[in-house]
Structure formats: C-alpha cells, structure tokens
Amino acid sequence: MSETRRRLVRAFWAVDRLLGGERPPTRTQKFTARHPVILSLLTGAVWATYFLLLPDAQPSDYVIAPIGGLLLGGIFGFTALYERRRQRRLRRLGLWDGS
C-alpha cells in the first residue's frame, strides 16, 4: 500500500472514531452489514415504485424511476459495505465480540 493511501485510510478511520465509530453496532446495523444486497435492492425498488405509482406520473418519471432507484440503491449498498468493514475492524481491534 502506498504511503498516500495509508495516510488516507488512517484519516478516514480517525474521522470515523470522532463520529462514534467504535461503538458496538445496533441490530439494524448488524442486519445491514449482513445483507447489503437486500438493502440496496429494496431501497431501489421502493424508490422506483414510488415514482411509478404517482397519480400524475409524467413520461419522464419512467426514466427517472429506474435510474434513481439504481443510484439510491447503490448509495445504500455502499453504505452497507462500509458498515461491514467497520464491524470487521471492531472485531479485529477487540472492541466488539461479534454477537
């Protein structure tokens, strides 16, 4: 790992600690970390369904719905993957036993 990348990783985890990243995860965070794909698919599906079921749906909504669902699902999926990495780090540091 290059020195620049190592510094960025250290800075990222330092900010995470400042935001309370060393607290044990809640039940919702545990589920999110275990099932990131389910979370992203459900989020994207809810977004798309919402736009497609609007009573005054415009033709542009049929384009916005799947694209917005894909983007929002991707954001939630990457957030879930971050949570998974955070929980692995907590286990590795001995701050949480994984239960």
PDB file of N, CA and C in Angstrom:
ATOM      1  N   MET A   1       0.855  -1.163   0.000  1.00  0.00           N
ATOM      2  CA  MET A   1       0.000   0.000   0.000  1.00  0.00           C
ATOM      3  C   MET A   1       0.906   1.232   0.000  1.00  0.00           C
ATOM      4  N   SER A   2       0.592   2.182  -0.851  1.00  0.00           N
ATOM      5  CA  SER A   2       1.410   3.386  -0.932  1.00  0.00           C
ATOM      6  C   SER A   2       1.226   4.235   0.323  1.00  0.00           C
ATOM      7  N   GLU A   3       2.178   5.096   0.546  1.00  0.00           N
ATOM      8  CA  GLU A   3       2.134   5.949   1.738  1.00  0.00           C
ATOM      9  C   GLU A   3       0.943   6.905   1.710  1.00  0.00           C
ATOM     10  N   THR A   4       0.608   7.412   0.524  1.00  0.00           N
ATOM     11  CA  THR A   4      -0.538   8.320   0.409  1.00  0.00           C
ATOM     12  C   THR A   4      -1.823   7.599   0.759  1.00  0.00           C
ATOM     13  N   ARG A   5      -1.984   6.387   0.237  1.00  0.00           N
ATOM     14  CA  ARG A   5      -3.196   5.622   0.526  1.00  0.00           C
ATOM     15  C   ARG A   5      -3.270   5.275   2.013  1.00  0.00           C
ATOM     16  N   ARG A   6      -2.145   4.916   2.593  1.00  0.00           N
ATOM     17  CA  ARG A   6      -2.118   4.582   4.012  1.00  0.00           C
ATOM     18  C   ARG A   6      -2.548   5.783   4.857  1.00  0.00           C
ATOM     19  N   ARG A   7      -2.095   6.971   4.483  1.00  0.00           N
ATOM     20  CA  ARG A   7      -2.488   8.175   5.223  1.00  0.00           C
ATOM     21  C   ARG A   7      -3.981   8.444   5.071  1.00  0.00           C
ATOM     22  N   LEU A   8      -4.502   8.251   3.860  1.00  0.00           N
ATOM     23  CA  LEU A   8      -5.940   8.459   3.643  1.00  0.00           C
ATOM     24  C   LEU A   8      -6.769   7.486   4.464  1.00  0.00           C
ATOM     25  N   VAL A   9      -6.330   6.232   4.530  1.00  0.00           N
ATOM     26  CA  VAL A   9      -7.056   5.224   5.319  1.00  0.00           C
ATOM     27  C   VAL A   9      -7.029   5.601   6.791  1.00  0.00           C
ATOM     28  N   ARG A  10      -5.857   6.014   7.278  1.00  0.00           N
ATOM     29  CA  ARG A  10      -5.773   6.433   8.686  1.00  0.00           C
ATOM     30  C   ARG A  10      -6.661   7.634   8.975  1.00  0.00           C
ATOM     31  N   ALA A  11      -6.665   8.596   8.054  1.00  0.00           N
ATOM     32  CA  ALA A  11      -7.512   9.784   8.238  1.00  0.00           C
ATOM     33  C   ALA A  11      -8.987   9.400   8.235  1.00  0.00           C
ATOM     34  N   PHE A  12      -9.380   8.479   7.328  1.00  0.00           N
ATOM     35  CA  PHE A  12     -10.769   8.033   7.270  1.00  0.00           C
ATOM     36  C   PHE A  12     -11.198   7.404   8.587  1.00  0.00           C
ATOM     37  N   TRP A  13     -10.373   6.492   9.128  1.00  0.00           N
ATOM     38  CA  TRP A  13     -10.749   5.829  10.372  1.00  0.00           C
ATOM     39  C   TRP A  13     -10.680   6.788  11.553  1.00  0.00           C
ATOM     40  N   ALA A  14      -9.822   7.817  11.495  1.00  0.00           N
ATOM     41  CA  ALA A  14      -9.787   8.824  12.561  1.00  0.00           C
ATOM     42  C   ALA A  14     -11.093   9.620  12.582  1.00  0.00           C
ATOM     43  N   VAL A  15     -11.577   9.999  11.412  1.00  0.00           N
ATOM     44  CA  VAL A  15     -12.863  10.696  11.333  1.00  0.00           C
ATOM     45  C   VAL A  15     -13.982   9.782  11.814  1.00  0.00           C
ATOM     46  N   ASP A  16     -13.913   8.509  11.448  1.00  0.00           N
ATOM     47  CA  ASP A  16     -14.920   7.546  11.893  1.00  0.00           C
ATOM     48  C   ASP A  16     -14.945   7.460  13.420  1.00  0.00           C
ATOM     49  N   ARG A  17     -13.776   7.413  14.035  1.00  0.00           N
ATOM     50  CA  ARG A  17     -13.723   7.370  15.506  1.00  0.00           C
ATOM     51  C   ARG A  17     -14.329   8.626  16.121  1.00  0.00           C
ATOM     52  N   LEU A  18     -14.052   9.781  15.528  1.00  0.00           N
ATOM     53  CA  LEU A  18     -14.619  11.029  16.046  1.00  0.00           C
ATOM     54  C   LEU A  18     -16.141  11.040  15.965  1.00  0.00           C
ATOM     55  N   LEU A  19     -16.682  10.357  14.959  1.00  0.00           N
ATOM     56  CA  LEU A  19     -18.132  10.301  14.795  1.00  0.00           C
ATOM     57  C   LEU A  19     -18.781   9.166  15.573  1.00  0.00           C
ATOM     58  N   GLY A  20     -18.015   8.478  16.406  1.00  0.00           N
ATOM     59  CA  GLY A  20     -18.567   7.415  17.228  1.00  0.00           C
ATOM     60  C   GLY A  20     -18.478   6.047  16.595  1.00  0.00           C
ATOM     61  N   GLY A  21     -17.523   5.827  15.740  1.00  0.00           N
ATOM     62  CA  GLY A  21     -17.399   4.573  15.013  1.00  0.00           C
ATOM     63  C   GLY A  21     -16.907   3.399  15.830  1.00  0.00           C
ATOM     64  N   GLU A  22     -16.525   3.606  17.074  1.00  0.00           N
ATOM     65  CA  GLU A  22     -16.057   2.494  17.903  1.00  0.00           C
ATOM     66  C   GLU A  22     -17.151   1.965  18.828  1.00  0.00           C
ATOM     67  N   ARG A  23     -18.361   2.456  18.661  1.00  0.00           N
ATOM     68  CA  ARG A  23     -19.478   1.919  19.442  1.00  0.00           C
ATOM     69  C   ARG A  23     -19.942   0.611  18.821  1.00  0.00           C
ATOM     70  N   PRO A  24     -20.436  -0.322  19.629  1.00  0.00           N
ATOM     71  CA  PRO A  24     -20.957  -1.563  19.061  1.00  0.00           C
ATOM     72  C   PRO A  24     -22.159  -1.286  18.155  1.00  0.00           C
ATOM     73  N   PRO A  25     -22.328  -2.080  17.105  1.00  0.00           N
ATOM     74  CA  PRO A  25     -23.432  -1.842  16.175  1.00  0.00           C
ATOM     75  C   PRO A  25     -24.785  -2.213  16.773  1.00  0.00           C
ATOM     76  N   THR A  26     -25.808  -1.529  16.301  1.00  0.00           N
ATOM     77  CA  THR A  26     -27.174  -1.840  16.706  1.00  0.00           C
ATOM     78  C   THR A  26     -27.675  -3.032  15.890  1.00  0.00           C
ATOM     79  N   ARG A  27     -28.869  -3.493  16.208  1.00  0.00           N
ATOM     80  CA  ARG A  27     -29.449  -4.620  15.480  1.00  0.00           C
ATOM     81  C   ARG A  27     -29.636  -4.286  13.999  1.00  0.00           C
ATOM     82  N   THR A  28     -30.081  -3.082  13.706  1.00  0.00           N
ATOM     83  CA  THR A  28     -30.263  -2.660  12.316  1.00  0.00           C
ATOM     84  C   THR A  28     -28.935  -2.613  11.573  1.00  0.00           C
ATOM     85  N   GLN A  29     -27.896  -2.126  12.219  1.00  0.00           N
ATOM     86  CA  GLN A  29     -26.584  -2.083  11.584  1.00  0.00           C
ATOM     87  C   GLN A  29     -26.036  -3.480  11.331  1.00  0.00           C
ATOM     88  N   LYS A  30     -26.307  -4.409  12.236  1.00  0.00           N
ATOM     89  CA  LYS A  30     -25.875  -5.796  12.022  1.00  0.00           C
ATOM     90  C   LYS A  30     -26.577  -6.393  10.809  1.00  0.00           C
ATOM     91  N   PHE A  31     -27.895  -6.175  10.704  1.00  0.00           N
ATOM     92  CA  PHE A  31     -28.637  -6.688   9.550  1.00  0.00           C
ATOM     93  C   PHE A  31     -28.114  -6.078   8.256  1.00  0.00           C
ATOM     94  N   THR A  32     -27.880  -4.772   8.280  1.00  0.00           N
ATOM     95  CA  THR A  32     -27.391  -4.067   7.104  1.00  0.00           C
ATOM     96  C   THR A  32     -26.055  -4.628   6.652  1.00  0.00           C
ATOM     97  N   ALA A  33     -25.168  -4.879   7.587  1.00  0.00           N
ATOM     98  CA  ALA A  33     -23.850  -5.401   7.236  1.00  0.00           C
ATOM     99  C   ALA A  33     -23.928  -6.828   6.705  1.00  0.00           C
ATOM    100  N   ARG A  34     -24.881  -7.598   7.198  1.00  0.00           N
ATOM    101  CA  ARG A  34     -25.010  -8.987   6.732  1.00  0.00           C
ATOM    102  C   ARG A  34     -25.688  -9.088   5.382  1.00  0.00           C
ATOM    103  N   HIS A  35     -26.562  -8.132   5.050  1.00  0.00           N
ATOM    104  CA  HIS A  35     -27.367  -8.215   3.825  1.00  0.00           C
ATOM    105  C   HIS A  35     -27.319  -6.922   3.009  1.00  0.00           C
ATOM    106  N   PRO A  36     -26.165  -6.526   2.502  1.00  0.00           N
ATOM    107  CA  PRO A  36     -26.104  -5.256   1.762  1.00  0.00           C
ATOM    108  C   PRO A  36     -26.862  -5.301   0.439  1.00  0.00           C
ATOM    109  N   VAL A  37     -26.906  -6.451  -0.197  1.00  0.00           N
ATOM    110  CA  VAL A  37     -27.597  -6.551  -1.484  1.00  0.00           C
ATOM    111  C   VAL A  37     -29.108  -6.427  -1.288  1.00  0.00           C
ATOM    112  N   ILE A  38     -29.632  -7.077  -0.269  1.00  0.00           N
ATOM    113  CA  ILE A  38     -31.064  -6.987   0.012  1.00  0.00           C
ATOM    114  C   ILE A  38     -31.450  -5.543   0.311  1.00  0.00           C
ATOM    115  N   LEU A  39     -30.639  -4.872   1.120  1.00  0.00           N
ATOM    116  CA  LEU A  39     -30.915  -3.476   1.450  1.00  0.00           C
ATOM    117  C   LEU A  39     -30.932  -2.609   0.197  1.00  0.00           C
ATOM    118  N   SER A  40     -29.944  -2.766  -0.668  1.00  0.00           N
ATOM    119  CA  SER A  40     -29.884  -1.915  -1.860  1.00  0.00           C
ATOM    120  C   SER A  40     -31.016  -2.230  -2.828  1.00  0.00           C
ATOM    121  N   LEU A  41     -31.366  -3.501  -2.993  1.00  0.00           N
ATOM    122  CA  LEU A  41     -32.470  -3.858  -3.890  1.00  0.00           C
ATOM    123  C   LEU A  41     -33.810  -3.338  -3.370  1.00  0.00           C
ATOM    124  N   LEU A  42     -34.049  -3.486  -2.085  1.00  0.00           N
ATOM    125  CA  LEU A  42     -35.305  -2.995  -1.516  1.00  0.00           C
ATOM    126  C   LEU A  42     -35.407  -1.474  -1.604  1.00  0.00           C
ATOM    127  N   THR A  43     -34.323  -0.791  -1.331  1.00  0.00           N
ATOM    128  CA  THR A  43     -34.334   0.670  -1.419  1.00  0.00           C
ATOM    129  C   THR A  43     -34.616   1.123  -2.846  1.00  0.00           C
ATOM    130  N   GLY A  44     -33.920   0.524  -3.799  1.00  0.00           N
ATOM    131  CA  GLY A  44     -34.135   0.884  -5.201  1.00  0.00           C
ATOM    132  C   GLY A  44     -35.543   0.565  -5.670  1.00  0.00           C
ATOM    133  N   ALA A  45     -36.076  -0.577  -5.232  1.00  0.00           N
ATOM    134  CA  ALA A  45     -37.422  -0.972  -5.643  1.00  0.00           C
ATOM    135  C   ALA A  45     -38.481  -0.028  -5.060  1.00  0.00           C
ATOM    136  N   VAL A  46     -38.302   0.363  -3.805  1.00  0.00           N
ATOM    137  CA  VAL A  46     -39.258   1.286  -3.186  1.00  0.00           C
ATOM    138  C   VAL A  46     -39.225   2.633  -3.897  1.00  0.00           C
ATOM    139  N   TRP A  47     -38.041   3.129  -4.212  1.00  0.00           N
ATOM    140  CA  TRP A  47     -37.903   4.399  -4.926  1.00  0.00           C
ATOM    141  C   TRP A  47     -38.594   4.333  -6.283  1.00  0.00           C
ATOM    142  N   ALA A  48     -38.311   3.279  -7.047  1.00  0.00           N
ATOM    143  CA  ALA A  48     -38.897   3.155  -8.385  1.00  0.00           C
ATOM    144  C   ALA A  48     -40.412   3.005  -8.300  1.00  0.00           C
ATOM    145  N   THR A  49     -40.889   2.205  -7.369  1.00  0.00           N
ATOM    146  CA  THR A  49     -42.333   2.010  -7.221  1.00  0.00           C
ATOM    147  C   THR A  49     -43.028   3.312  -6.854  1.00  0.00           C
ATOM    148  N   TYR A  50     -42.414   4.074  -5.976  1.00  0.00           N
ATOM    149  CA  TYR A  50     -42.991   5.362  -5.580  1.00  0.00           C
ATOM    150  C   TYR A  50     -43.177   6.264  -6.797  1.00  0.00           C
ATOM    151  N   PHE A  51     -42.153   6.370  -7.619  1.00  0.00           N
ATOM    152  CA  PHE A  51     -42.259   7.253  -8.783  1.00  0.00           C
ATOM    153  C   PHE A  51     -43.232   6.719  -9.820  1.00  0.00           C
ATOM    154  N   LEU A  52     -43.328   5.417  -9.967  1.00  0.00           N
ATOM    155  CA  LEU A  52     -44.207   4.860 -10.989  1.00  0.00           C
ATOM    156  C   LEU A  52     -45.669   4.853 -10.562  1.00  0.00           C
ATOM    157  N   LEU A  53     -45.949   4.906  -9.267  1.00  0.00           N
ATOM    158  CA  LEU A  53     -47.325   4.877  -8.787  1.00  0.00           C
ATOM    159  C   LEU A  53     -47.894   6.259  -8.479  1.00  0.00           C
ATOM    160  N   LEU A  54     -47.142   7.297  -8.754  1.00  0.00           N
ATOM    161  CA  LEU A  54     -47.683   8.638  -8.555  1.00  0.00           C
ATOM    162  C   LEU A  54     -48.895   8.833  -9.458  1.00  0.00           C
ATOM    163  N   PRO A  55     -49.946   9.480  -8.956  1.00  0.00           N
ATOM    164  CA  PRO A  55     -51.145   9.637  -9.776  1.00  0.00           C
ATOM    165  C   PRO A  55     -50.928  10.517 -11.006  1.00  0.00           C
ATOM    166  N   ASP A  56     -50.038  11.459 -10.938  1.00  0.00           N
ATOM    167  CA  ASP A  56     -49.798  12.329 -12.081  1.00  0.00           C
ATOM    168  C   ASP A  56     -48.429  12.052 -12.709  1.00  0.00           C
ATOM    169  N   ALA A  57     -48.145  10.778 -12.934  1.00  0.00           N
ATOM    170  CA  ALA A  57     -46.847  10.373 -13.472  1.00  0.00           C
ATOM    171  C   ALA A  57     -46.662  10.907 -14.887  1.00  0.00           C
ATOM    172  N   GLN A  58     -45.521  11.516 -15.106  1.00  0.00           N
ATOM    173  CA  GLN A  58     -45.163  12.036 -16.418  1.00  0.00           C
ATOM    174  C   GLN A  58     -44.324  10.989 -17.149  1.00  0.00           C
ATOM    175  N   PRO A  59     -44.199  11.094 -18.464  1.00  0.00           N
ATOM    176  CA  PRO A  59     -43.338  10.148 -19.183  1.00  0.00           C
ATOM    177  C   PRO A  59     -41.889  10.166 -18.701  1.00  0.00           C
ATOM    178  N   SER A  60     -41.421  11.317 -18.233  1.00  0.00           N
ATOM    179  CA  SER A  60     -40.044  11.376 -17.734  1.00  0.00           C
ATOM    180  C   SER A  60     -39.872  10.572 -16.440  1.00  0.00           C
ATOM    181  N   ASP A  61     -40.967  10.357 -15.696  1.00  0.00           N
ATOM    182  CA  ASP A  61     -40.880   9.568 -14.472  1.00  0.00           C
ATOM    183  C   ASP A  61     -40.514   8.115 -14.764  1.00  0.00           C
ATOM    184  N   TYR A  62     -40.839   7.634 -15.946  1.00  0.00           N
ATOM    185  CA  TYR A  62     -40.494   6.260 -16.296  1.00  0.00           C
ATOM    186  C   TYR A  62     -39.001   6.110 -16.572  1.00  0.00           C
ATOM    187  N   VAL A  63     -38.326   7.218 -16.763  1.00  0.00           N
ATOM    188  CA  VAL A  63     -36.870   7.203 -16.906  1.00  0.00           C
ATOM    189  C   VAL A  63     -36.214   7.469 -15.553  1.00  0.00           C
ATOM    190  N   ILE A  64     -36.784   8.406 -14.811  1.00  0.00           N
ATOM    191  CA  ILE A  64     -36.218   8.773 -13.508  1.00  0.00           C
ATOM    192  C   ILE A  64     -36.340   7.629 -12.509  1.00  0.00           C
ATOM    193  N   ALA A  65     -37.428   6.891 -12.555  1.00  0.00           N
ATOM    194  CA  ALA A  65     -37.679   5.842 -11.560  1.00  0.00           C
ATOM    195  C   ALA A  65     -36.581   4.782 -11.541  1.00  0.00           C
ATOM    196  N   PRO A  66     -36.264   4.112 -12.664  1.00  0.00           N
ATOM    197  CA  PRO A  66     -35.225   3.080 -12.574  1.00  0.00           C
ATOM    198  C   PRO A  66     -33.827   3.648 -12.349  1.00  0.00           C
ATOM    199  N   ILE A  67     -33.528   4.799 -12.954  1.00  0.00           N
ATOM    200  CA  ILE A  67     -32.200   5.386 -12.768  1.00  0.00           C
ATOM    201  C   ILE A  67     -32.025   5.849 -11.320  1.00  0.00           C
ATOM    202  N   GLY A  68     -33.044   6.518 -10.789  1.00  0.00           N
ATOM    203  CA  GLY A  68     -32.990   6.950  -9.396  1.00  0.00           C
ATOM    204  C   GLY A  68     -32.928   5.772  -8.440  1.00  0.00           C
ATOM    205  N   GLY A  69     -33.682   4.723  -8.739  1.00  0.00           N
ATOM    206  CA  GLY A  69     -33.634   3.529  -7.899  1.00  0.00           C
ATOM    207  C   GLY A  69     -32.265   2.880  -7.909  1.00  0.00           C
ATOM    208  N   LEU A  70     -31.650   2.845  -9.075  1.00  0.00           N
ATOM    209  CA  LEU A  70     -30.312   2.266  -9.186  1.00  0.00           C
ATOM    210  C   LEU A  70     -29.295   3.094  -8.403  1.00  0.00           C
ATOM    211  N   LEU A  71     -29.356   4.408  -8.551  1.00  0.00           N
ATOM    212  CA  LEU A  71     -28.412   5.272  -7.839  1.00  0.00           C
ATOM    213  C   LEU A  71     -28.621   5.228  -6.323  1.00  0.00           C
ATOM    214  N   LEU A  72     -29.864   5.327  -5.894  1.00  0.00           N
ATOM    215  CA  LEU A  72     -30.136   5.301  -4.463  1.00  0.00           C
ATOM    216  C   LEU A  72     -29.801   3.935  -3.865  1.00  0.00           C
ATOM    217  N   GLY A  73     -30.143   2.867  -4.574  1.00  0.00           N
ATOM    218  CA  GLY A  73     -29.775   1.533  -4.112  1.00  0.00           C
ATOM    219  C   GLY A  73     -28.271   1.364  -4.021  1.00  0.00           C
ATOM    220  N   GLY A  74     -27.550   1.937  -4.978  1.00  0.00           N
ATOM    221  CA  GLY A  74     -26.090   1.864  -4.943  1.00  0.00           C
ATOM    222  C   GLY A  74     -25.502   2.598  -3.751  1.00  0.00           C
ATOM    223  N   ILE A  75     -26.052   3.762  -3.455  1.00  0.00           N
ATOM    224  CA  ILE A  75     -25.573   4.519  -2.297  1.00  0.00           C
ATOM    225  C   ILE A  75     -25.814   3.732  -1.012  1.00  0.00           C
ATOM    226  N   PHE A  76     -26.997   3.168  -0.874  1.00  0.00           N
ATOM    227  CA  PHE A  76     -27.299   2.382   0.331  1.00  0.00           C
ATOM    228  C   PHE A  76     -26.437   1.125   0.384  1.00  0.00           C
ATOM    229  N   GLY A  77     -26.190   0.511  -0.769  1.00  0.00           N
ATOM    230  CA  GLY A  77     -25.342  -0.675  -0.808  1.00  0.00           C
ATOM    231  C   GLY A  77     -23.917  -0.382  -0.379  1.00  0.00           C
ATOM    232  N   PHE A  78     -23.357   0.727  -0.873  1.00  0.00           N
ATOM    233  CA  PHE A  78     -22.001   1.095  -0.473  1.00  0.00           C
ATOM    234  C   PHE A  78     -21.935   1.480   0.997  1.00  0.00           C
ATOM    235  N   THR A  79     -22.993   2.091   1.512  1.00  0.00           N
ATOM    236  CA  THR A  79     -23.036   2.405   2.935  1.00  0.00           C
ATOM    237  C   THR A  79     -23.065   1.115   3.760  1.00  0.00           C
ATOM    238  N   ALA A  80     -23.791   0.116   3.290  1.00  0.00           N
ATOM    239  CA  ALA A  80     -23.844  -1.170   3.991  1.00  0.00           C
ATOM    240  C   ALA A  80     -22.484  -1.864   3.949  1.00  0.00           C
ATOM    241  N   LEU A  81     -21.786  -1.757   2.832  1.00  0.00           N
ATOM    242  CA  LEU A  81     -20.449  -2.352   2.757  1.00  0.00           C
ATOM    243  C   LEU A  81     -19.481  -1.640   3.702  1.00  0.00           C
ATOM    244  N   TYR A  82     -19.616  -0.319   3.814  1.00  0.00           N
ATOM    245  CA  TYR A  82     -18.806   0.410   4.787  1.00  0.00           C
ATOM    246  C   TYR A  82     -19.092  -0.099   6.198  1.00  0.00           C
ATOM    247  N   GLU A  83     -20.362  -0.318   6.513  1.00  0.00           N
ATOM    248  CA  GLU A  83     -20.729  -0.802   7.851  1.00  0.00           C
ATOM    249  C   GLU A  83     -20.135  -2.186   8.098  1.00  0.00           C
ATOM    250  N   ARG A  84     -20.100  -3.006   7.076  1.00  0.00           N
ATOM    251  CA  ARG A  84     -19.494  -4.335   7.208  1.00  0.00           C
ATOM    252  C   ARG A  84     -18.009  -4.205   7.537  1.00  0.00           C
ATOM    253  N   ARG A  85     -17.325  -3.307   6.837  1.00  0.00           N
ATOM    254  CA  ARG A  85     -15.889  -3.097   7.099  1.00  0.00           C
ATOM    255  C   ARG A  85     -15.678  -2.547   8.513  1.00  0.00           C
ATOM    256  N   ARG A  86     -16.549  -1.672   8.958  1.00  0.00           N
ATOM    257  CA  ARG A  86     -16.431  -1.111  10.304  1.00  0.00           C
ATOM    258  C   ARG A  86     -16.579  -2.198  11.361  1.00  0.00           C
ATOM    259  N   GLN A  87     -17.529  -3.106  11.146  1.00  0.00           N
ATOM    260  CA  GLN A  87     -17.727  -4.184  12.114  1.00  0.00           C
ATOM    261  C   GLN A  87     -16.547  -5.151  12.125  1.00  0.00           C
ATOM    262  N   ARG A  88     -15.969  -5.423  10.961  1.00  0.00           N
ATOM    263  CA  ARG A  88     -14.765  -6.259  10.930  1.00  0.00           C
ATOM    264  C   ARG A  88     -13.634  -5.606  11.703  1.00  0.00           C
ATOM    265  N   ARG A  89     -13.499  -4.295  11.553  1.00  0.00           N
ATOM    266  CA  ARG A  89     -12.453  -3.557  12.255  1.00  0.00           C
ATOM    267  C   ARG A  89     -12.677  -3.613  13.760  1.00  0.00           C
ATOM    268  N   LEU A  90     -13.919  -3.480  14.197  1.00  0.00           N
ATOM    269  CA  LEU A  90     -14.219  -3.563  15.631  1.00  0.00           C
ATOM    270  C   LEU A  90     -13.851  -4.927  16.191  1.00  0.00           C
ATOM    271  N   ARG A  91     -14.135  -5.990  15.436  1.00  0.00           N
ATOM    272  CA  ARG A  91     -13.762  -7.338  15.876  1.00  0.00           C
ATOM    273  C   ARG A  91     -12.245  -7.489  15.928  1.00  0.00           C
ATOM    274  N   ARG A  92     -11.570  -6.986  14.908  1.00  0.00           N
ATOM    275  CA  ARG A  92     -10.113  -7.124  14.836  1.00  0.00           C
ATOM    276  C   ARG A  92      -9.437  -6.387  15.990  1.00  0.00           C
ATOM    277  N   LEU A  93      -9.967  -5.212  16.367  1.00  0.00           N
ATOM    278  CA  LEU A  93      -9.391  -4.434  17.455  1.00  0.00           C
ATOM    279  C   LEU A  93      -9.821  -4.949  18.837  1.00  0.00           C
ATOM    280  N   GLY A  94     -10.756  -5.867  18.883  1.00  0.00           N
ATOM    281  CA  GLY A  94     -11.220  -6.408  20.156  1.00  0.00           C
ATOM    282  C   GLY A  94     -12.209  -5.521  20.880  1.00  0.00           C
ATOM    283  N   LEU A  95     -12.819  -4.577  20.177  1.00  0.00           N
ATOM    284  CA  LEU A  95     -13.782  -3.668  20.808  1.00  0.00           C
ATOM    285  C   LEU A  95     -15.196  -4.249  20.819  1.00  0.00           C
ATOM    286  N   TRP A  96     -15.395  -5.314  20.054  1.00  0.00           N
ATOM    287  CA  TRP A  96     -16.727  -5.934  19.952  1.00  0.00           C
ATOM    288  C   TRP A  96     -16.527  -7.405  19.665  1.00  0.00           C
ATOM    289  N   ASP A  97     -17.333  -8.256  20.269  1.00  0.00           N
ATOM    290  CA  ASP A  97     -17.120  -9.701  20.121  1.00  0.00           C
ATOM    291  C   ASP A  97     -17.892 -10.316  18.947  1.00  0.00           C
ATOM    292  N   GLY A  98     -18.673  -9.525  18.240  1.00  0.00           N
ATOM    293  CA  GLY A  98     -19.377 -10.037  17.071  1.00  0.00           C
ATOM    294  C   GLY A  98     -20.728 -10.645  17.353  1.00  0.00           C
ATOM    295  N   SER A  99     -21.226 -10.506  18.553  1.00  0.00           N
ATOM    296  CA  SER A  99     -22.528 -11.090  18.886  1.00  0.00           C
ATOM    297  C   SER A  99     -23.660 -10.125  18.666  1.00  0.00           C
TER     298      SER A  99
END
